GROMACS .gro file of C-alpha atoms in nm:
model
  443
    1MET     CA    1  -2.698  -6.645   1.868
    2LYS     CA    2  -2.323  -6.635   1.837
    3LEU     CA    3  -2.282  -6.506   1.492
    4PHE     CA    4  -2.062  -6.158   1.568
    5ARG     CA    5  -1.774  -6.378   1.740
    6LEU     CA    6  -1.657  -6.448   1.379
    7TYR     CA    7  -1.537  -6.092   1.297
    8LYS     CA    8  -1.291  -6.008   1.507
    9ARG     CA    9  -1.094  -5.772   1.330
   10THR     CA   10  -0.735  -5.802   1.343
   11LEU     CA   11  -0.667  -5.486   1.185
   12SER     CA   12  -0.319  -5.389   1.303
   13SER     CA   13  -0.189  -5.678   1.080
   14ILE     CA   14  -0.317  -5.502   0.783
   15VAL     CA   15  -0.012  -5.284   0.743
   16LEU     CA   16   0.267  -5.281   1.041
   17PHE     CA   17   0.390  -5.632   0.980
   18CYS     CA   18   0.624  -5.790   0.960
   19GLY     CA   19   0.925  -5.692   1.152
   20ILE     CA   20   1.111  -5.405   1.273
   21ALA     CA   21   1.251  -5.222   0.945
   22GLY     CA   22   0.852  -5.239   0.808
   23PHE     CA   23   0.869  -4.981   0.546
   24GLY     CA   24   1.248  -4.901   0.365
   25PHE     CA   25   1.265  -4.630   0.165
   26SER     CA   26   1.490  -4.423  -0.104
   27GLU     CA   27   1.447  -4.109  -0.301
   28ALA     CA   28   1.418  -4.124  -0.639
   29SER     CA   29   1.308  -3.932  -0.973
   30GLY     CA   30   1.227  -4.035  -1.270
   31LYS     CA   31   0.911  -4.182  -1.469
   32VAL     CA   32   0.670  -4.389  -1.261
   33SER     CA   33   0.604  -4.727  -1.430
   34SER     CA   34   0.344  -5.025  -1.296
   35ALA     CA   35   0.431  -5.294  -1.085
   36SER     CA   36   0.311  -5.658  -1.116
   37GLY     CA   37  -0.026  -5.688  -0.991
   38THR     CA   38  -0.061  -5.317  -0.948
   39ASN     CA   39  -0.182  -4.996  -1.216
   40LEU     CA   40   0.018  -4.665  -1.141
   41THR     CA   41  -0.200  -4.329  -1.240
   42GLN     CA   42   0.011  -4.014  -1.240
   43LYS     CA   43  -0.091  -3.753  -1.049
   44LYS     CA   44  -0.191  -3.397  -1.190
   45SER     CA   45   0.101  -3.166  -1.199
   46GLY     CA   46   0.227  -2.856  -1.063
   47GLN     CA   47   0.143  -3.045  -0.646
   48ASN     CA   48   0.406  -2.992  -0.351
   49ASP     CA   49   0.390  -3.196  -0.050
   50LYS     CA   50   0.271  -3.047   0.298
   51SER     CA   51   0.617  -2.896   0.409
   52GLY     CA   52   0.629  -2.660   0.107
   53GLN     CA   53   0.923  -2.872  -0.073
   54ALA     CA   54   0.956  -2.966  -0.388
   55ASP     CA   55   0.813  -3.258  -0.496
   56GLU     CA   56   1.036  -3.576  -0.420
   57ALA     CA   57   0.981  -3.940  -0.530
   58VAL     CA   58   0.992  -4.199  -0.307
   59LEU     CA   59   1.045  -4.577  -0.339
   60PHE     CA   60   0.851  -4.760  -0.110
   61ARG     CA   61   0.990  -5.104  -0.008
   62PHE     CA   62   0.921  -5.353   0.202
   63LYS     CA   63   1.322  -5.433   0.369
   64PHE     CA   64   1.383  -5.735   0.590
   65LYS     CA   65   1.633  -5.832   0.802
   66LYS     CA   66   1.747  -6.162   0.972
   67ASP     CA   67   1.672  -6.176   1.362
   68ASP     CA   68   1.446  -5.785   1.350
   69GLN     CA   69   1.150  -5.861   1.642
   70SER     CA   70   0.879  -5.626   1.630
   71ARG     CA   71   0.548  -5.562   1.852
   72VAL     CA   72   0.237  -5.430   1.708
   73LEU     CA   73  -0.094  -5.294   1.934
   74SER     CA   74  -0.359  -5.225   1.766
   75THR     CA   75  -0.739  -5.108   1.926
   76VAL     CA   76  -1.035  -5.196   1.788
   77GLU     CA   77  -1.357  -4.971   1.887
   78GLU     CA   78  -1.653  -5.223   1.710
   79ASN     CA   79  -2.024  -5.180   1.706
   80VAL     CA   80  -2.203  -5.560   1.637
   81TYR     CA   81  -2.549  -5.528   1.506
   82VAL     CA   82  -2.740  -5.870   1.438
   83ASN     CA   83  -3.082  -5.854   1.199
   84GLY     CA   84  -3.058  -5.450   1.232
   85ARG     CA   85  -3.023  -5.459   1.616
   86LEU     CA   86  -2.743  -5.365   1.839
   87ASN     CA   87  -2.570  -5.666   1.972
   88HIS     CA   88  -2.307  -5.510   2.151
   89LYS     CA   89  -2.031  -5.268   2.155
   90ALA     CA   90  -1.657  -5.405   2.198
   91THR     CA   91  -1.315  -5.274   2.259
   92ILE     CA   92  -1.104  -5.530   2.094
   93LEU     CA   93  -0.731  -5.498   2.155
   94ASN     CA   94  -0.466  -5.683   1.894
   95ARG     CA   95  -0.135  -5.809   1.994
   96ILE     CA   96   0.086  -5.956   1.730
   97SER     CA   97   0.456  -6.000   1.766
   98SER     CA   98   0.704  -6.141   1.532
   99VAL     CA   99   1.069  -6.206   1.412
  100VAL     CA  100   1.201  -6.234   1.092
  101THR     CA  101   1.334  -6.567   1.050
  102ASP     CA  102   1.520  -6.545   0.756
  103VAL     CA  103   1.547  -6.298   0.395
  104ASN     CA  104   1.642  -6.461   0.050
  105LYS     CA  105   1.845  -6.313  -0.246
  106ALA     CA  106   1.556  -6.122  -0.347
  107GLY     CA  107   1.483  -5.944  -0.027
  108ASP     CA  108   1.166  -6.166   0.093
  109GLY     CA  109   1.099  -6.208   0.454
  110LYS     CA  110   0.996  -6.508   0.630
  111CYS     CA  111   0.803  -6.454   0.934
  112GLU     CA  112   0.704  -6.667   1.251
  113ALA     CA  113   0.401  -6.466   1.415
  114VAL     CA  114   0.195  -6.458   1.685
  115PHE     CA  115  -0.135  -6.313   1.706
  116MET     CA  116  -0.359  -6.214   2.006
  117THR     CA  117  -0.692  -6.081   2.005
  118SER     CA  118  -0.854  -5.956   2.335
  119GLU     CA  119  -1.122  -5.803   2.445
  120SER     CA  120  -1.133  -5.574   2.722
  121SER     CA  121  -1.316  -5.521   3.086
  122THR     CA  122  -1.302  -5.220   3.303
  123GLY     CA  123  -1.166  -5.248   3.685
  124SER     CA  124  -1.084  -4.990   3.928
  125TYR     CA  125  -0.797  -4.834   3.711
  126GLY     CA  126  -0.936  -4.836   3.360
  127LYS     CA  127  -0.969  -5.103   3.128
  128ASN     CA  128  -0.824  -5.474   3.184
  129TYR     CA  129  -0.744  -5.657   2.893
  130VAL     CA  130  -0.761  -6.018   2.974
  131TRP     CA  131  -0.524  -6.276   2.727
  132GLY     CA  132  -0.728  -6.417   2.462
  133GLN     CA  133  -0.661  -6.677   2.232
  134GLU     CA  134  -0.306  -6.718   2.048
  135TYR     CA  135  -0.309  -6.757   1.637
  136ASP     CA  136   0.057  -6.874   1.497
  137SER     CA  137   0.141  -6.817   1.165
  138ILE     CA  138   0.438  -6.867   0.900
  139PHE     CA  139   0.452  -6.683   0.542
  140THR     CA  140   0.678  -6.481   0.349
  141ARG     CA  141   0.641  -6.135   0.213
  142SER     CA  142   0.808  -5.978  -0.081
  143PRO     CA  143   0.968  -5.626  -0.036
  144LEU     CA  144   0.679  -5.470  -0.267
  145GLY     CA  145   0.419  -5.645  -0.009
  146LYS     CA  146   0.282  -6.007  -0.118
  147TYR     CA  147   0.220  -6.254   0.095
  148ASP     CA  148   0.283  -6.638  -0.006
  149ILE     CA  149   0.076  -6.826   0.321
  150ASP     CA  150  -0.038  -7.168   0.364
  151ASP     CA  151  -0.444  -7.221   0.417
  152ILE     CA  152  -0.335  -7.359   0.760
  153TYR     CA  153  -0.287  -7.021   0.914
  154PHE     CA  154  -0.556  -6.782   0.974
  155MET     CA  155  -0.402  -6.462   1.066
  156PRO     CA  156  -0.294  -6.199   0.972
  157THR     CA  157  -0.677  -6.117   0.828
  158VAL     CA  158  -0.598  -5.834   0.570
  159ARG     CA  159  -0.323  -5.994   0.335
  160ASP     CA  160  -0.173  -5.787   0.044
  161VAL     CA  161  -0.212  -5.441   0.143
  162PRO     CA  162   0.002  -5.234   0.135
  163LEU     CA  163   0.102  -5.342  -0.219
  164PHE     CA  164   0.337  -5.147  -0.347
  165PRO     CA  165   0.444  -5.024  -0.722
  166GLU     CA  166   0.801  -5.127  -0.834
  167ASN     CA  167   0.871  -4.761  -0.956
  168ALA     CA  168   0.894  -4.452  -0.739
  169VAL     CA  169   0.602  -4.209  -0.628
  170LYS     CA  170   0.544  -3.876  -0.597
  171PRO     CA  171   0.290  -3.674  -0.381
  172GLY     CA  172  -0.074  -3.671  -0.530
  173GLU     CA  173  -0.020  -4.008  -0.723
  174THR     CA  174  -0.221  -4.325  -0.715
  175TRP     CA  175  -0.192  -4.672  -0.783
  176SER     CA  176  -0.443  -4.989  -0.711
  177SER     CA  177  -0.372  -5.355  -0.651
  178GLU     CA  178  -0.563  -5.662  -0.537
  179GLY     CA  179  -0.552  -5.798  -0.188
  180HIS     CA  180  -0.815  -6.029  -0.012
  181GLU     CA  181  -0.926  -6.043   0.373
  182ALA     CA  182  -0.896  -6.414   0.535
  183HIS     CA  183  -1.182  -6.441   0.823
  184ASP     CA  184  -1.145  -6.779   1.088
  185MET     CA  185  -1.518  -6.899   1.073
  186ARG     CA  186  -1.469  -7.249   1.186
  187ILE     CA  187  -1.659  -7.234   1.523
  188THR     CA  188  -1.928  -7.017   1.367
  189PHE     CA  189  -1.977  -7.201   1.009
  190GLY     CA  190  -1.775  -7.462   1.018
  191ILE     CA  191  -1.574  -7.377   0.745
  192ASP     CA  192  -1.200  -7.529   0.846
  193LYS     CA  193  -0.983  -7.328   0.582
  194PRO     CA  194  -0.979  -6.899   0.621
  195PHE     CA  195  -1.247  -6.744   0.457
  196LYS     CA  196  -1.108  -6.558   0.169
  197VAL     CA  197  -1.319  -6.173   0.084
  198PRO     CA  198  -1.121  -6.049  -0.267
  199PHE     CA  199  -1.088  -5.679  -0.324
  200ASN     CA  200  -0.944  -5.453  -0.515
  201ALA     CA  201  -0.728  -5.107  -0.287
  202GLU     CA  202  -0.702  -4.812  -0.430
  203TYR     CA  203  -0.374  -4.622  -0.308
  204LYS     CA  204  -0.279  -4.228  -0.281
  205TYR     CA  205   0.018  -4.124  -0.163
  206ALA     CA  206  -0.071  -3.804   0.004
  207GLY     CA  207   0.318  -3.645   0.058
  208LYS     CA  208   0.498  -3.570   0.390
  209GLU     CA  209   0.289  -3.496   0.708
  210TYR     CA  210   0.447  -3.313   1.023
  211ASP     CA  211   0.347  -3.433   1.350
  212ALA     CA  212   0.433  -3.145   1.623
  213GLU     CA  213   0.395  -3.422   1.904
  214GLN     CA  214   0.652  -3.588   1.785
  215ASP     CA  215   0.835  -3.319   1.610
  216LYS     CA  216   0.860  -3.553   1.317
  217THR     CA  217   0.785  -3.591   0.972
  218PHE     CA  218   0.617  -3.877   0.814
  219HIS     CA  219   0.491  -3.996   0.469
  220LEU     CA  220   0.156  -4.021   0.453
  221ILE     CA  221  -0.046  -4.320   0.265
  222GLU     CA  222  -0.406  -4.360   0.193
  223VAL     CA  223  -0.559  -4.678   0.135
  224LYS     CA  224  -0.942  -4.738   0.051
  225TYR     CA  225  -1.125  -5.037  -0.088
  226ASN     CA  226  -1.430  -5.158  -0.117
  227LEU     CA  227  -1.591  -5.556  -0.038
  228TYR     CA  228  -1.845  -5.741  -0.207
  229PHE     CA  229  -1.818  -6.112  -0.293
  230GLU     CA  230  -2.091  -6.393  -0.339
  231SER     CA  231  -2.011  -6.678  -0.176
  232PRO     CA  232  -2.075  -7.021  -0.397
  233VAL     CA  233  -2.343  -7.254  -0.227
  234PRO     CA  234  -2.214  -7.484   0.045
  235SER     CA  235  -2.198  -7.822  -0.016
  236THR     CA  236  -2.401  -7.907   0.345
  237ALA     CA  237  -2.636  -7.679   0.210
  238LEU     CA  238  -2.705  -7.927  -0.122
  239SER     CA  239  -2.702  -8.232   0.077
  240GLY     CA  240  -2.975  -8.087   0.322
  241GLU     CA  241  -2.755  -8.015   0.595
  242ASP     CA  242  -2.794  -7.626   0.618
  243LEU     CA  243  -2.552  -7.361   0.800
  244ASN     CA  244  -2.595  -7.036   0.865
  245TYR     CA  245  -2.327  -6.927   0.582
  246PRO     CA  246  -2.230  -6.629   0.452
  247ALA     CA  247  -2.411  -6.549   0.122
  248VAL     CA  248  -2.305  -6.221   0.064
  249THR     CA  249  -2.005  -6.030   0.251
  250MET     CA  250  -2.012  -5.643   0.161
  251GLY     CA  251  -1.857  -5.328   0.303
  252HIS     CA  252  -1.532  -5.077   0.296
  253SER     CA  253  -1.211  -4.959   0.482
  254SER     CA  254  -1.064  -4.622   0.471
  255GLN     CA  255  -0.698  -4.621   0.594
  256LYS     CA  256  -0.419  -4.368   0.674
  257ILE     CA  257  -0.076  -4.516   0.707
  258TRP     CA  258   0.200  -4.271   0.817
  259TRP     CA  259   0.560  -4.418   0.750
  260ASP     CA  260   0.853  -4.284   0.930
  261ASN     CA  261   1.128  -4.189   0.691
  262GLU     CA  262   1.437  -4.234   0.915
  263LYS     CA  263   1.356  -4.551   1.058
  264GLY     CA  264   1.203  -4.697   0.754
  265MET     CA  265   0.899  -4.817   0.924
  266ILE     CA  266   0.535  -4.780   0.989
  267ASP     CA  267   0.510  -4.530   1.288
  268HIS     CA  268   0.079  -4.600   1.293
  269TYR     CA  269  -0.234  -4.618   1.121
  270SER     CA  270  -0.600  -4.546   1.179
  271GLU     CA  271  -0.842  -4.685   0.974
  272ASP     CA  272  -1.260  -4.651   0.947
  273PHE     CA  273  -1.469  -4.973   0.831
  274ARG     CA  274  -1.814  -5.110   0.816
  275ILE     CA  275  -1.825  -5.490   0.742
  276VAL     CA  276  -2.167  -5.690   0.638
  277ILE     CA  277  -2.242  -6.026   0.621
  278GLU     CA  278  -2.581  -6.157   0.536
  279THR     CA  279  -2.626  -6.554   0.553
  280PHE     CA  280  -2.806  -6.765   0.347
  281TYR     CA  281  -3.061  -6.801   0.672
  282GLY     CA  282  -3.111  -6.426   0.592
  283ASP     CA  283  -2.922  -6.318   0.886
  284THR     CA  284  -2.746  -5.981   0.883
  285LEU     CA  285  -2.414  -5.908   1.095
  286SER     CA  286  -2.300  -5.529   1.051
  287PHE     CA  287  -1.976  -5.446   1.200
  288THR     CA  288  -1.901  -5.058   1.250
  289GLY     CA  289  -1.604  -4.932   1.386
  290THR     CA  290  -1.241  -4.725   1.421
  291ALA     CA  291  -0.937  -4.821   1.442
  292HIS     CA  292  -0.580  -4.768   1.534
  293ALA     CA  293  -0.244  -4.877   1.587
  294GLU     CA  294   0.181  -4.855   1.636
  295VAL     CA  295   0.463  -5.035   1.629
  296GLN     CA  296   0.713  -5.070   1.856
  297GLU     CA  297   1.100  -5.229   1.867
  298PHE     CA  298   1.149  -5.407   2.139
  299THR     CA  299   1.444  -5.619   2.284
  300ARG     CA  300   1.412  -5.974   2.467
  301VAL     CA  301   1.459  -5.957   2.823
  302SER     CA  302   1.490  -6.311   2.925
  303THR     CA  303   1.874  -6.356   2.938
  304GLU     CA  304   2.085  -6.468   3.173
  305GLU     CA  305   2.222  -6.088   3.261
  306ASN     CA  306   1.874  -5.961   3.351
  307ILE     CA  307   1.777  -6.272   3.536
  308ARG     CA  308   2.072  -6.238   3.764
  309LYS     CA  309   2.037  -5.886   3.835
  310ILE     CA  310   1.637  -5.944   3.912
  311LYS     CA  311   1.762  -6.195   4.129
  312ASP     CA  312   2.060  -5.958   4.284
  313PHE     CA  313   1.757  -5.688   4.339
  314VAL     CA  314   1.522  -5.919   4.501
  315GLY     CA  315   1.767  -6.051   4.727
  316ASP     CA  316   1.928  -5.663   4.825
  317SER     CA  317   1.551  -5.597   4.929
  318GLY     CA  318   1.477  -5.917   5.110
  319ILE     CA  319   1.146  -5.979   4.924
  320GLN     CA  320   1.037  -6.309   5.024
  321ASP     CA  321   0.867  -6.581   4.831
  322ILE     CA  322   0.988  -6.442   4.469
  323ASP     CA  323   1.119  -6.697   4.202
  324VAL     CA  324   1.297  -6.584   3.891
  325LYS     CA  325   1.318  -6.772   3.607
  326LYS     CA  326   1.318  -6.793   3.235
  327SER     CA  327   0.988  -6.890   3.098
  328ASP     CA  328   0.819  -7.019   2.736
  329LYS     CA  329   0.670  -6.616   2.680
  330GLY     CA  330   0.971  -6.430   2.804
  331LEU     CA  331   1.117  -6.336   3.176
  332THR     CA  332   0.897  -6.453   3.486
  333ILE     CA  333   0.868  -6.322   3.850
  334SER     CA  334   0.670  -6.565   4.022
  335ILE     CA  335   0.494  -6.436   4.362
  336GLU     CA  336   0.466  -6.717   4.580
  337ASN     CA  337   0.248  -6.746   4.864
  338ILE     CA  338   0.060  -6.444   4.759
  339GLN     CA  339  -0.204  -6.302   5.033
  340PHE     CA  340  -0.555  -6.167   4.966
  341GLU     CA  341  -0.778  -6.045   5.238
  342PRO     CA  342  -1.004  -6.386   5.315
  343ASP     CA  343  -1.242  -6.469   5.038
  344SER     CA  344  -1.138  -6.192   4.813
  345SER     CA  345  -0.937  -6.078   4.538
  346ARG     CA  346  -0.808  -5.763   4.733
  347LEU     CA  347  -0.440  -5.779   4.816
  348MET     CA  348  -0.296  -5.759   5.168
  349GLU     CA  349  -0.103  -5.433   5.243
  350SER     CA  350   0.234  -5.683   5.305
  351GLU     CA  351   0.180  -5.778   4.924
  352LYS     CA  352   0.132  -5.423   4.805
  353LYS     CA  353   0.460  -5.310   4.948
  354LYS     CA  354   0.619  -5.646   4.795
  355LEU     CA  355   0.494  -5.494   4.455
  356ARG     CA  356   0.621  -5.134   4.467
  357LYS     CA  357   0.926  -5.318   4.510
  358ILE     CA  358   0.879  -5.530   4.210
  359ALA     CA  359   0.764  -5.231   4.030
  360GLU     CA  360   1.098  -5.062   4.063
  361ILE     CA  361   1.243  -5.392   3.826
  362LEU     CA  362   0.957  -5.360   3.662
  363LYS     CA  363   1.008  -4.996   3.497
  364GLN     CA  364   1.338  -5.099   3.379
  365PHE     CA  365   1.174  -5.235   3.100
  366ASP     CA  366   0.980  -5.155   2.831
  367ASN     CA  367   0.810  -5.496   2.719
  368ASP     CA  368   0.456  -5.571   2.761
  369LEU     CA  369   0.346  -5.776   3.035
  370LEU     CA  370   0.112  -6.079   3.112
  371ILE     CA  371   0.040  -6.113   3.499
  372THR     CA  372  -0.106  -6.486   3.534
  373GLY     CA  373  -0.301  -6.571   3.851
  374HIS     CA  374  -0.258  -6.944   3.987
  375CYS     CA  375  -0.434  -7.119   4.267
  376ALA     CA  376  -0.411  -7.419   4.503
  377ASP     CA  377  -0.637  -7.709   4.439
  378ARG     CA  378  -0.913  -7.651   4.691
  379GLY     CA  379  -1.314  -7.590   4.594
  380THR     CA  380  -1.461  -7.655   4.239
  381LYS     CA  381  -1.266  -7.614   3.907
  382LYS     CA  382  -1.525  -7.309   3.810
  383ASN     CA  383  -1.416  -7.139   4.123
  384GLN     CA  384  -1.043  -7.177   4.095
  385MET     CA  385  -1.030  -7.062   3.767
  386LYS     CA  386  -1.233  -6.711   3.905
  387ILE     CA  387  -1.002  -6.682   4.150
  388SER     CA  388  -0.703  -6.715   3.942
  389GLU     CA  389  -0.844  -6.469   3.735
  390ASP     CA  390  -0.948  -6.232   3.972
  391ARG     CA  391  -0.639  -6.171   4.178
  392ALA     CA  392  -0.415  -6.180   3.838
  393VAL     CA  393  -0.669  -5.860   3.742
  394SER     CA  394  -0.586  -5.732   4.106
  395VAL     CA  395  -0.224  -5.735   4.070
  396ALA     CA  396  -0.284  -5.584   3.699
  397GLU     CA  397  -0.473  -5.251   3.864
  398PHE     CA  398  -0.223  -5.223   4.119
  399LEU     CA  399   0.050  -5.228   3.887
  400SER     CA  400  -0.117  -5.001   3.682
  401GLU     CA  401  -0.211  -4.762   3.952
  402LEU     CA  402   0.165  -4.780   4.011
  403ASP     CA  403   0.200  -4.612   3.678
  404VAL     CA  404   0.434  -4.969   3.568
  405ARG     CA  405   0.256  -4.969   3.196
  406ASN     CA  406  -0.001  -4.776   3.024
  407PRO     CA  407  -0.335  -5.054   3.106
  408ASN     CA  408  -0.301  -5.174   2.723
  409CYS     CA  409   0.044  -5.329   2.756
  410ILE     CA  410  -0.076  -5.524   3.063
  411PHE     CA  411  -0.294  -5.872   3.018
  412THR     CA  412  -0.383  -6.092   3.243
  413LEU     CA  413  -0.484  -6.477   3.254
  414GLY     CA  414  -0.594  -6.704   3.520
  415LYS     CA  415  -0.458  -7.093   3.492
  416GLY     CA  416  -0.681  -7.201   3.828
  417ALA     CA  417  -0.502  -7.505   3.981
  418THR     CA  418  -0.389  -7.634   3.677
  419GLU     CA  419  -0.036  -7.540   3.681
  420PRO     CA  420   0.080  -7.681   4.035
  421VAL     CA  421   0.480  -7.605   4.124
  422ASP     CA  422   0.491  -7.808   4.425
  423SER     CA  423   0.208  -8.108   4.587
  424ASN     CA  424  -0.137  -7.965   4.724
  425LEU     CA  425  -0.118  -8.245   4.975
  426SER     CA  426   0.064  -8.027   5.228
  427GLU     CA  427   0.009  -7.649   5.357
  428GLN     CA  428   0.346  -7.596   5.239
  429GLY     CA  429   0.301  -7.693   4.856
  430ARG     CA  430  -0.026  -7.490   4.833
  431LYS     CA  431   0.126  -7.225   4.969
  432ARG     CA  432   0.363  -7.214   4.686
  433ASN     CA  433   0.120  -7.327   4.423
  434ARG     CA  434  -0.117  -6.985   4.553
  435ARG     CA  435   0.107  -6.764   4.321
  436VAL     CA  436   0.073  -6.496   4.088
  437GLU     CA  437   0.378  -6.464   3.784
  438ILE     CA  438   0.434  -6.156   3.588
  439THR     CA  439   0.640  -6.187   3.279
  440LEU     CA  440   0.831  -5.969   3.085
  441MET     CA  441   0.713  -6.054   2.743
  442ASP     CA  442   0.956  -6.163   2.483
  443LYS     CA  443   0.672  -6.249   2.228
   0.00000   0.00000   0.00000
């Protein structure tokens, strides 16, 4: 049974999206009123924030700026139960890269995003994340946080959270607004559009909170909502073609959002959640876990200037069989004729020496890395794919050992022999096709 595959929660899409600006703010005073779609409740009087300063009303807004770019990473630790039994435990990494393509006069931001979900495997130097399924999405979001998105897009999962009131909010004040979760159930249940589960979210502005590790003060917003949704009986059930379709979806989510006052954007957030799905067949699926996420600004590196600088470094260092180019995901350094020990994915010492030099280049940039393995067209397709995946992992682990990146910023992908750069009919061509590509990711 693969029912558990329906619920890979892309939590970072909840609050840290979209655009570098994230949340904007201005401080104001005066009467608090309700916004469209929200219900704001006055707090009890006499409260101060945690820094001991007088209450300050804050106006929460998304502020979008054309061409702003961001990358969000969220890590989910999840336990999956099927009919009361533990099915598996998973560490899921959600990566979102976004760009604001347009902003209208009302301040609504049009965003284009790529969502990727990956589950981890554990290697010699810790966890390694295999590049997973990608979802493209285009949507518009208002300054208050309201989404406008077509049903052809399955991401983000959680929508209209946060949704802010129109007026400023003081510490201790609360408000509520409607939102919904949208799930991809095409494979498991044959539902060809996002499966939407509505909820009512309760918000509280908890005030300012000092983060000693970062030596910064953030605005803390708490969000909670419960889920309970009874699905209509599917038409396939009426025709006798029953699907194991969700009958009831229920659960809860409790989130904390830390907002950077100076930058006008979310810094990080955390969540505890539990989701239970009961199907028309009587199966029960339960997903419980925690999540945390952070947003990071990044600059595109695939410029002609950077390509030239890296080529010059490679030439000056005497590194052989290296190609540097712009690719569809960023700036790619291709290591051709890469040598491994016979019938294994263990790097030869000569290649480790080469990678130590390349590590000097990679440390000059902050972008995530995608390590892609390729091989010559020899042996079965299955073996080709496995060896290309294993060799990509081997390079990723060695770069982690060199402290080039945190392991959750290095992704691996195996392509087998599907993307040759030369003919497989000659030994010279096959040597070029046995390669590993290291991409500094622009998106």
